[in-house]
Amino acid sequence: MLFNSYTFLFFLLIVVITHNVLISSWRWQKVFLLLASYVFYAAWNPAFILLIWASTLTDWLAARWMYRTPDRVRKRAFLLLSLSVNLALLGFFKYGEFLLENIVQLAALAGVEYRPPEWNIVLPVGISFYTFQSLSYTLDVYRNKLKPDYSLLDFALYVTFFPQLVAGPIVRAAYFLPQCLTPRRANSDQLNWGLTLVVVGLFAKVVLADTFLAPVVDQVYAAPAHFNSFAAWTAALAFSGQIFFDFSGYSTCAIGSALCLGFALPDNFRAPYAALGFSDFWRRWHISLSTWLRDYLYISLGGGRHSSLRTQVNLMLTMLIGGLWHGASWMFVLWGALHGLYLTIERHFRGRIYARAEGNQSFCAGYVLFTFVVVTLTWIPFRATSVTDMWDMLSAVLYWQSGRGLNANEYVSALGIMMATLAWQYWMRASSLEALVERTSWMSRGGAVATVLTVTALFAGGDERAFIYFQF
Amino acid sequence: MLSSTSNSNDRLPACARWGLSWLLAVALTVLVLSAAEYFLRSKGFVPSMADSIDLWAQQRLRIDRAPTPPIVALGTSRIQMGLDLNVLERRAGTSAVQLAIDGVSFVPVLQQLASDDTFTGTVLVSLTESILEQPGLEDTARRWLAAYAAMAQRIEFNPFPLWEARLSTFVNSRLALRTEGAPPYVILQHALTRSGSYSAYLTLRETRERLGDYTLVPQPGYYAWRVKEHFGENVFTRKVSYEEFVQAYNAAIEQLKPNAVNRFLTILDRIMASVAAIEKRGGRVIFVRFPTDKMVWEIDRRRFPRATFWQRLVDRHPRTIHFKDYPELDSFALPDGSHLDMRDRKTFTAALADIIERRFGWQ
């Protein structure tokens, strides 16, 4: 069930009314939300609910057993159980085909012809998100940061809660589970702000990402060798915008939907294209994943506690795995590796960059722009569907190339949106939407929501596109 | 252009009169969208569905779920525009489903119905010889059938895709803002940039019935265009008067020779195999030659002489209806020579139902 579908709007309406108005017992409210979440997931493929159950039950039991046993070895064994069940499911469904393809290619290099049977396994939507979410629980219990005294109902709701189930934000157990202890009903402020966020998220997805940016991106990335450099740059910039509005649009809808039910979800984006450097970028982009990788992978590997070389290796490994998390492809690994490289290099200059940016606005703006341009170029391997397309695209943006162009409307809309986005994010880099909204009168707020709502309604319903992050 | 989103209750924006803001927002939105809808209707736009794969697949699914064996219409735009399903349903006492596809061969759909063991209904086929003659016109039908198969598989344990399709159909069929399934801004752009009023002479209903209002098309230009399309060649490369056009095309049509029958016979073998499979399990297939007139009929008559083409079908199948044998079917003025106007659908369908009733009876 896509957020930008009639079914979801209908579904949300029923769930919000039933949860907030019709059910009085908190326990039954949670049971209802859990069932609604399963229905939401079943809209893709009911069979894969079994995987969520497997993950939920394993982690809930493993955490309890882990907590009860004083024996360190047994504790570790239970953690291993949780890790292996979750990662085995993720590995099989998400990376099985990739692994097989690589084995075939390696065998071919060794002169062995190996033809495996065709891989006909469908990727369960959202598996990367709920696996990481569920794992954070057992990892926190293992590290004694969390007591596993939550009921199976609460834990199942935490793993399955529909607003964030298929594309995040990846919510930590310590953030969500305490909310299950006290009865929740959305008050009018939560409902109003939640609905506003849903509308804003849909606007970002339907209007900005799908209507204006995606057609430019699709056109050029389909045959980058045929386009001129200006068109290639426009498409590269447009993809930066498309992926941001697509994904942040989803997160905003998720946060808004949760708020309509009285639940809070964490931020996932904070003006990422106004980042001052790459470490700042990762503090602002897909925050729930980057903090997950930092806390459970980078720190587990030793973080920055050892030698400089080891820290750099840890950083690189974390980013490589972060890249691979996005999908079973070497292109994602390359994307992660490039970000790992930038972070490693920047580590040596970060202090000086921040100090210089402190009192020097033009340096700060210049470095923000530099970061954005590098991030934009780094999206190229992420978006390209083959190595050839990636090189064609890179060569079109890095060397002057003549060829086909886009039409004037496409240039104006894509570049206009990206310039406005950069300006807006730079202006908002230390602020928030909430702070901005607080400064407006009720009439301006109404006018703004009406504009967003009307424009979304006028642009909705063309070529329906799923959210990009569903595939991850 | 978000920079940040709310993450907890204590970060809710502290705003007074949120309720009023939303009231204003909803009122303004409804006002603007209603004004846009009114503007479009005043410019001649009417709610009309897009004849999409999804809509076709939804109709195909109706056959699987019909409580009694349904009547299924196959063919091209002629049967899609000429048949009134309500009239047919009332007369036959069962549901009727429109599966004709504009400009596409019906043969793959007939074959698929033949291979569907659960189908025991009546198939009403509009057979147009020229469509069967053209290679490549089966591919579209196969693509649409694949979409139906995919939808049928998806909804086996999961009703959501069908619900979404139905909700979308419900909305799209009622708003001029969603004419032909396009996003509203595209329709508005069209309405704002074109001068004069928009004459959407074709509208498509949820049932896939297509209504042609030929009072909205410029004549005789439209008829001339249809003749040219049907003839398949441009006799002129310059603009000419209508009289000049008629004279030249009449002369060209007189020179037409009958097409070779071999391809038709090969396809007829495939058709008859499907007919036999359907009829063996109690279903029925009725072939109808829908009316054409003036120069369009003349082209068909010369290229596909009845004795060489249609008669081959009559020789092998007892249930055929040719419009030329029934004055009540041949008495309609076809504005473009090829299709019935929406005002004639009911009368035509009633006349056709009478003939079916008289000759074959309802199942």
PDB file of C-alpha atoms in Angstrom, chain B residues 93-278:
ATOM      1  CA  GLY B  93     -30.925 -11.656 -18.146  1.00  0.00           C
ATOM      2  CA  THR B  94     -27.235 -11.924 -17.370  1.00  0.00           C
ATOM      3  CA  SER B  95     -24.249  -9.616 -17.030  1.00  0.00           C
ATOM      4  CA  ALA B  96     -22.394  -8.293 -20.061  1.00  0.00           C
ATOM      5  CA  VAL B  97     -18.688  -7.499 -20.173  1.00  0.00           C
ATOM      6  CA  GLN B  98     -16.988  -5.306 -22.749  1.00  0.00           C
ATOM      7  CA  LEU B  99     -13.558  -6.701 -23.714  1.00  0.00           C
ATOM      8  CA  ALA B 100     -13.185  -5.208 -27.186  1.00  0.00           C
ATOM      9  CA  ILE B 101      -9.902  -3.405 -27.774  1.00  0.00           C
ATOM     10  CA  ASP B 102      -9.673  -0.475 -30.153  1.00  0.00           C
ATOM     11  CA  GLY B 103      -7.807  -1.442 -33.315  1.00  0.00           C
ATOM     12  CA  VAL B 104      -6.640  -4.796 -32.011  1.00  0.00           C
ATOM     13  CA  SER B 105      -7.329  -8.392 -33.024  1.00  0.00           C
ATOM     14  CA  PHE B 106      -9.777 -10.266 -30.788  1.00  0.00           C
ATOM     15  CA  VAL B 107      -8.230 -13.678 -31.530  1.00  0.00           C
ATOM     16  CA  PRO B 108      -5.862 -13.934 -28.490  1.00  0.00           C
ATOM     17  CA  VAL B 109      -8.711 -12.974 -26.134  1.00  0.00           C
ATOM     18  CA  LEU B 110     -11.002 -15.565 -27.716  1.00  0.00           C
ATOM     19  CA  GLN B 111      -8.239 -18.152 -27.371  1.00  0.00           C
ATOM     20  CA  GLN B 112      -7.764 -17.238 -23.735  1.00  0.00           C
ATOM     21  CA  LEU B 113     -11.497 -17.571 -23.040  1.00  0.00           C
ATOM     22  CA  ALA B 114     -11.372 -20.943 -24.793  1.00  0.00           C
ATOM     23  CA  SER B 115      -8.562 -22.067 -22.546  1.00  0.00           C
ATOM     24  CA  ASP B 116     -10.419 -20.914 -19.422  1.00  0.00           C
ATOM     25  CA  ASP B 117     -12.273 -24.044 -18.293  1.00  0.00           C
ATOM     26  CA  THR B 118     -14.620 -22.045 -16.088  1.00  0.00           C
ATOM     27  CA  PHE B 119     -15.979 -19.928 -18.936  1.00  0.00           C
ATOM     28  CA  THR B 120     -19.363 -21.082 -20.248  1.00  0.00           C
ATOM     29  CA  GLY B 121     -20.863 -17.763 -21.325  1.00  0.00           C
ATOM     30  CA  THR B 122     -21.782 -16.249 -24.679  1.00  0.00           C
ATOM     31  CA  VAL B 123     -19.146 -14.504 -26.724  1.00  0.00           C
ATOM     32  CA  LEU B 124     -20.346 -11.812 -29.073  1.00  0.00           C
ATOM     33  CA  VAL B 125     -17.594 -11.204 -31.590  1.00  0.00           C
ATOM     34  CA  SER B 126     -17.465  -8.225 -33.888  1.00  0.00           C
ATOM     35  CA  LEU B 127     -15.463  -9.600 -36.779  1.00  0.00           C
ATOM     36  CA  THR B 128     -13.705  -7.041 -38.926  1.00  0.00           C
ATOM     37  CA  GLU B 129     -11.818  -8.668 -41.773  1.00  0.00           C
ATOM     38  CA  SER B 130      -9.319  -5.823 -42.111  1.00  0.00           C
ATOM     39  CA  ILE B 131      -8.194  -6.200 -38.495  1.00  0.00           C
ATOM     40  CA  LEU B 132      -7.559  -9.926 -38.886  1.00  0.00           C
ATOM     41  CA  GLU B 133      -5.577  -9.234 -42.042  1.00  0.00           C
ATOM     42  CA  GLN B 134      -3.003  -6.948 -40.433  1.00  0.00           C
ATOM     43  CA  PRO B 135      -0.042  -8.663 -38.833  1.00  0.00           C
ATOM     44  CA  GLY B 136       1.070  -7.494 -35.382  1.00  0.00           C
ATOM     45  CA  LEU B 137      -2.398  -6.576 -34.123  1.00  0.00           C
ATOM     46  CA  GLU B 138      -2.455  -9.521 -31.732  1.00  0.00           C
ATOM     47  CA  ASP B 139       0.499  -8.314 -29.662  1.00  0.00           C
ATOM     48  CA  THR B 140      -1.475  -5.631 -27.823  1.00  0.00           C
ATOM     49  CA  ALA B 141      -4.184  -8.147 -26.916  1.00  0.00           C
ATOM     50  CA  ARG B 142      -1.517 -10.499 -25.545  1.00  0.00           C
ATOM     51  CA  ARG B 143      -0.047  -7.694 -23.427  1.00  0.00           C
ATOM     52  CA  TRP B 144      -3.457  -6.869 -22.001  1.00  0.00           C
ATOM     53  CA  LEU B 145      -4.089 -10.536 -21.293  1.00  0.00           C
ATOM     54  CA  ALA B 146      -0.758 -10.726 -19.469  1.00  0.00           C
ATOM     55  CA  ALA B 147      -1.818  -7.756 -17.332  1.00  0.00           C
ATOM     56  CA  TYR B 148      -5.056  -9.558 -16.500  1.00  0.00           C
ATOM     57  CA  ALA B 149      -3.139 -12.724 -15.589  1.00  0.00           C
ATOM     58  CA  ALA B 150      -0.819 -10.718 -13.348  1.00  0.00           C
ATOM     59  CA  MET B 151      -3.724  -8.953 -11.662  1.00  0.00           C
ATOM     60  CA  ALA B 152      -5.608 -12.233 -11.201  1.00  0.00           C
ATOM     61  CA  GLN B 153      -2.519 -13.747  -9.584  1.00  0.00           C
ATOM     62  CA  ARG B 154      -1.900 -10.698  -7.389  1.00  0.00           C
ATOM     63  CA  ILE B 155      -5.422 -10.593  -6.059  1.00  0.00           C
ATOM     64  CA  GLU B 156      -5.637 -14.300  -5.360  1.00  0.00           C
ATOM     65  CA  PHE B 157      -4.681 -13.742  -1.733  1.00  0.00           C
ATOM     66  CA  ASN B 158      -4.606  -9.992  -1.758  1.00  0.00           C
ATOM     67  CA  PRO B 159      -7.582  -7.796  -2.674  1.00  0.00           C
ATOM     68  CA  PHE B 160      -5.713  -4.465  -2.347  1.00  0.00           C
ATOM     69  CA  PRO B 161      -4.571  -4.007  -5.966  1.00  0.00           C
ATOM     70  CA  LEU B 162      -8.155  -4.499  -7.093  1.00  0.00           C
ATOM     71  CA  TRP B 163      -9.492  -2.103  -4.446  1.00  0.00           C
ATOM     72  CA  GLU B 164      -6.971   0.520  -5.520  1.00  0.00           C
ATOM     73  CA  ALA B 165      -7.921   0.017  -9.160  1.00  0.00           C
ATOM     74  CA  ARG B 166     -11.616   0.308  -8.317  1.00  0.00           C
ATOM     75  CA  LEU B 167     -11.165   3.411  -6.164  1.00  0.00           C
ATOM     76  CA  SER B 168      -9.118   5.017  -8.889  1.00  0.00           C
ATOM     77  CA  THR B 169     -11.748   4.074 -11.492  1.00  0.00           C
ATOM     78  CA  PHE B 170     -14.488   5.469  -9.249  1.00  0.00           C
ATOM     79  CA  VAL B 171     -12.740   8.850  -8.929  1.00  0.00           C
ATOM     80  CA  ASN B 172     -11.549   9.078 -12.531  1.00  0.00           C
ATOM     81  CA  SER B 173     -14.941   8.279 -14.002  1.00  0.00           C
ATOM     82  CA  ARG B 174     -16.579  11.173 -12.183  1.00  0.00           C
ATOM     83  CA  LEU B 175     -14.211  14.071 -12.667  1.00  0.00           C
ATOM     84  CA  ALA B 176     -13.485  16.063 -15.796  1.00  0.00           C
ATOM     85  CA  LEU B 177     -10.241  16.920 -13.980  1.00  0.00           C
ATOM     86  CA  ARG B 178      -9.212  13.286 -14.495  1.00  0.00           C
ATOM     87  CA  THR B 179     -10.349  12.947 -18.112  1.00  0.00           C
ATOM     88  CA  GLU B 180      -8.582  10.032 -19.787  1.00  0.00           C
ATOM     89  CA  GLY B 181      -6.781   9.325 -16.493  1.00  0.00           C
ATOM     90  CA  ALA B 182      -4.365  12.218 -16.999  1.00  0.00           C
ATOM     91  CA  PRO B 183      -3.201  14.312 -14.048  1.00  0.00           C
ATOM     92  CA  PRO B 184      -5.443  17.386 -13.643  1.00  0.00           C
ATOM     93  CA  TYR B 185      -2.663  19.869 -14.432  1.00  0.00           C
ATOM     94  CA  VAL B 186      -2.253  18.332 -17.879  1.00  0.00           C
ATOM     95  CA  ILE B 187      -5.969  18.716 -18.629  1.00  0.00           C
ATOM     96  CA  LEU B 188      -5.978  22.283 -17.284  1.00  0.00           C
ATOM     97  CA  GLN B 189      -2.911  23.149 -19.319  1.00  0.00           C
ATOM     98  CA  HIS B 190      -4.681  21.779 -22.374  1.00  0.00           C
ATOM     99  CA  ALA B 191      -7.836  23.751 -21.629  1.00  0.00           C
ATOM    100  CA  LEU B 192      -5.962  26.973 -20.948  1.00  0.00           C
ATOM    101  CA  THR B 193      -3.712  26.860 -23.980  1.00  0.00           C
ATOM    102  CA  ARG B 194      -6.382  25.875 -26.543  1.00  0.00           C
ATOM    103  CA  SER B 195      -8.764  28.469 -27.790  1.00  0.00           C
ATOM    104  CA  GLY B 196     -12.452  27.674 -28.138  1.00  0.00           C
ATOM    105  CA  SER B 197     -14.175  24.739 -26.573  1.00  0.00           C
ATOM    106  CA  TYR B 198     -12.864  21.211 -26.326  1.00  0.00           C
ATOM    107  CA  SER B 199     -14.900  18.693 -28.210  1.00  0.00           C
ATOM    108  CA  ALA B 200     -14.161  15.351 -26.590  1.00  0.00           C
ATOM    109  CA  TYR B 201     -16.453  13.374 -28.849  1.00  0.00           C
ATOM    110  CA  LEU B 202     -15.404  10.091 -27.250  1.00  0.00           C
ATOM    111  CA  THR B 203     -16.039   9.245 -23.629  1.00  0.00           C
ATOM    112  CA  LEU B 204     -15.313   5.967 -21.934  1.00  0.00           C
ATOM    113  CA  ARG B 205     -17.413   4.577 -19.105  1.00  0.00           C
ATOM    114  CA  GLU B 206     -16.244   2.399 -16.217  1.00  0.00           C
ATOM    115  CA  THR B 207     -17.729  -0.550 -18.082  1.00  0.00           C
ATOM    116  CA  ARG B 208     -15.466   0.247 -21.052  1.00  0.00           C
ATOM    117  CA  GLU B 209     -18.429   1.220 -23.189  1.00  0.00           C
ATOM    118  CA  ARG B 210     -17.306   3.975 -25.505  1.00  0.00           C
ATOM    119  CA  LEU B 211     -19.739   6.726 -26.416  1.00  0.00           C
ATOM    120  CA  GLY B 212     -19.192   8.694 -29.597  1.00  0.00           C
ATOM    121  CA  ASP B 213     -20.947  12.038 -29.866  1.00  0.00           C
ATOM    122  CA  TYR B 214     -20.496  12.879 -33.526  1.00  0.00           C
ATOM    123  CA  THR B 215     -22.252  16.224 -33.212  1.00  0.00           C
ATOM    124  CA  LEU B 216     -18.971  17.400 -31.710  1.00  0.00           C
ATOM    125  CA  VAL B 217     -16.742  16.543 -34.660  1.00  0.00           C
ATOM    126  CA  PRO B 218     -16.304  18.792 -37.674  1.00  0.00           C
ATOM    127  CA  GLN B 219     -17.907  17.231 -40.725  1.00  0.00           C
ATOM    128  CA  PRO B 220     -17.326  16.266 -43.462  1.00  0.00           C
ATOM    129  CA  GLY B 221     -13.659  16.577 -42.520  1.00  0.00           C
ATOM    130  CA  TYR B 222     -13.840  13.851 -39.933  1.00  0.00           C
ATOM    131  CA  TYR B 223     -15.560  11.443 -42.286  1.00  0.00           C
ATOM    132  CA  ALA B 224     -12.946  12.184 -44.922  1.00  0.00           C
ATOM    133  CA  TRP B 225     -10.198  11.473 -42.410  1.00  0.00           C
ATOM    134  CA  ARG B 226     -11.801   8.139 -41.535  1.00  0.00           C
ATOM    135  CA  VAL B 227     -12.063   7.142 -45.193  1.00  0.00           C
ATOM    136  CA  LYS B 228      -8.420   8.055 -45.726  1.00  0.00           C
ATOM    137  CA  GLU B 229      -7.388   6.014 -42.659  1.00  0.00           C
ATOM    138  CA  HIS B 230      -9.463   3.046 -43.754  1.00  0.00           C
ATOM    139  CA  PHE B 231      -8.151   3.229 -47.284  1.00  0.00           C
ATOM    140  CA  GLY B 232      -4.636   3.225 -45.855  1.00  0.00           C
ATOM    141  CA  GLU B 233      -3.003   5.454 -48.446  1.00  0.00           C
ATOM    142  CA  ASN B 234      -2.871   9.178 -49.063  1.00  0.00           C
ATOM    143  CA  VAL B 235      -4.210   9.864 -52.512  1.00  0.00           C
ATOM    144  CA  PHE B 236      -3.386  13.573 -52.141  1.00  0.00           C
ATOM    145  CA  THR B 237      -0.346  15.289 -50.790  1.00  0.00           C
ATOM    146  CA  ARG B 238      -2.042  18.706 -50.760  1.00  0.00           C
ATOM    147  CA  LYS B 239      -5.192  20.149 -49.216  1.00  0.00           C
ATOM    148  CA  VAL B 240      -8.241  19.583 -51.395  1.00  0.00           C
ATOM    149  CA  SER B 241     -11.935  20.383 -51.296  1.00  0.00           C
ATOM    150  CA  TYR B 242     -14.332  17.726 -50.014  1.00  0.00           C
ATOM    151  CA  GLU B 243     -15.851  17.261 -53.465  1.00  0.00           C
ATOM    152  CA  GLU B 244     -12.410  16.724 -54.938  1.00  0.00           C
ATOM    153  CA  PHE B 245     -11.612  14.278 -52.140  1.00  0.00           C
ATOM    154  CA  VAL B 246     -14.779  12.224 -52.738  1.00  0.00           C
ATOM    155  CA  GLN B 247     -14.205  12.095 -56.445  1.00  0.00           C
ATOM    156  CA  ALA B 248     -10.592  11.002 -56.162  1.00  0.00           C
ATOM    157  CA  TYR B 249     -11.182   8.421 -53.431  1.00  0.00           C
ATOM    158  CA  ASN B 250     -14.203   6.960 -55.204  1.00  0.00           C
ATOM    159  CA  ALA B 251     -12.025   6.504 -58.252  1.00  0.00           C
ATOM    160  CA  ALA B 252      -9.253   4.937 -56.130  1.00  0.00           C
ATOM    161  CA  ILE B 253     -11.710   2.621 -54.360  1.00  0.00           C
ATOM    162  CA  GLU B 254     -13.075   1.419 -57.699  1.00  0.00           C
ATOM    163  CA  GLN B 255      -9.600   0.219 -58.553  1.00  0.00           C
ATOM    164  CA  LEU B 256      -9.305  -1.873 -55.363  1.00  0.00           C
ATOM    165  CA  LYS B 257      -8.786  -5.599 -55.852  1.00  0.00           C
ATOM    166  CA  PRO B 258      -9.859  -8.330 -53.394  1.00  0.00           C
ATOM    167  CA  ASN B 259      -7.247  -9.311 -50.843  1.00  0.00           C
ATOM    168  CA  ALA B 260      -5.835 -12.832 -50.858  1.00  0.00           C
ATOM    169  CA  VAL B 261      -7.843 -15.050 -48.558  1.00  0.00           C
ATOM    170  CA  ASN B 262      -5.070 -17.364 -47.340  1.00  0.00           C
ATOM    171  CA  ARG B 263      -4.158 -15.430 -44.202  1.00  0.00           C
ATOM    172  CA  PHE B 264      -7.826 -15.025 -43.284  1.00  0.00           C
ATOM    173  CA  LEU B 265      -8.361 -18.774 -43.633  1.00  0.00           C
ATOM    174  CA  THR B 266      -5.376 -19.583 -41.448  1.00  0.00           C
ATOM    175  CA  ILE B 267      -6.678 -17.260 -38.744  1.00  0.00           C
ATOM    176  CA  LEU B 268     -10.169 -18.682 -39.218  1.00  0.00           C
ATOM    177  CA  ASP B 269      -8.788 -22.123 -38.344  1.00  0.00           C
ATOM    178  CA  ARG B 270      -7.481 -20.735 -35.045  1.00  0.00           C
ATOM    179  CA  ILE B 271     -10.769 -18.967 -34.395  1.00  0.00           C
ATOM    180  CA  MET B 272     -12.790 -22.106 -35.037  1.00  0.00           C
ATOM    181  CA  ALA B 273     -10.588 -24.159 -32.723  1.00  0.00           C
ATOM    182  CA  SER B 274     -11.355 -21.689 -29.911  1.00  0.00           C
ATOM    183  CA  VAL B 275     -15.051 -21.647 -30.810  1.00  0.00           C
ATOM    184  CA  ALA B 276     -15.149 -25.448 -30.640  1.00  0.00           C
ATOM    185  CA  ALA B 277     -13.490 -25.437 -27.200  1.00  0.00           C
ATOM    186  CA  ILE B 278     -15.949 -22.882 -25.809  1.00  0.00           C
TER     187      ILE B 278
END
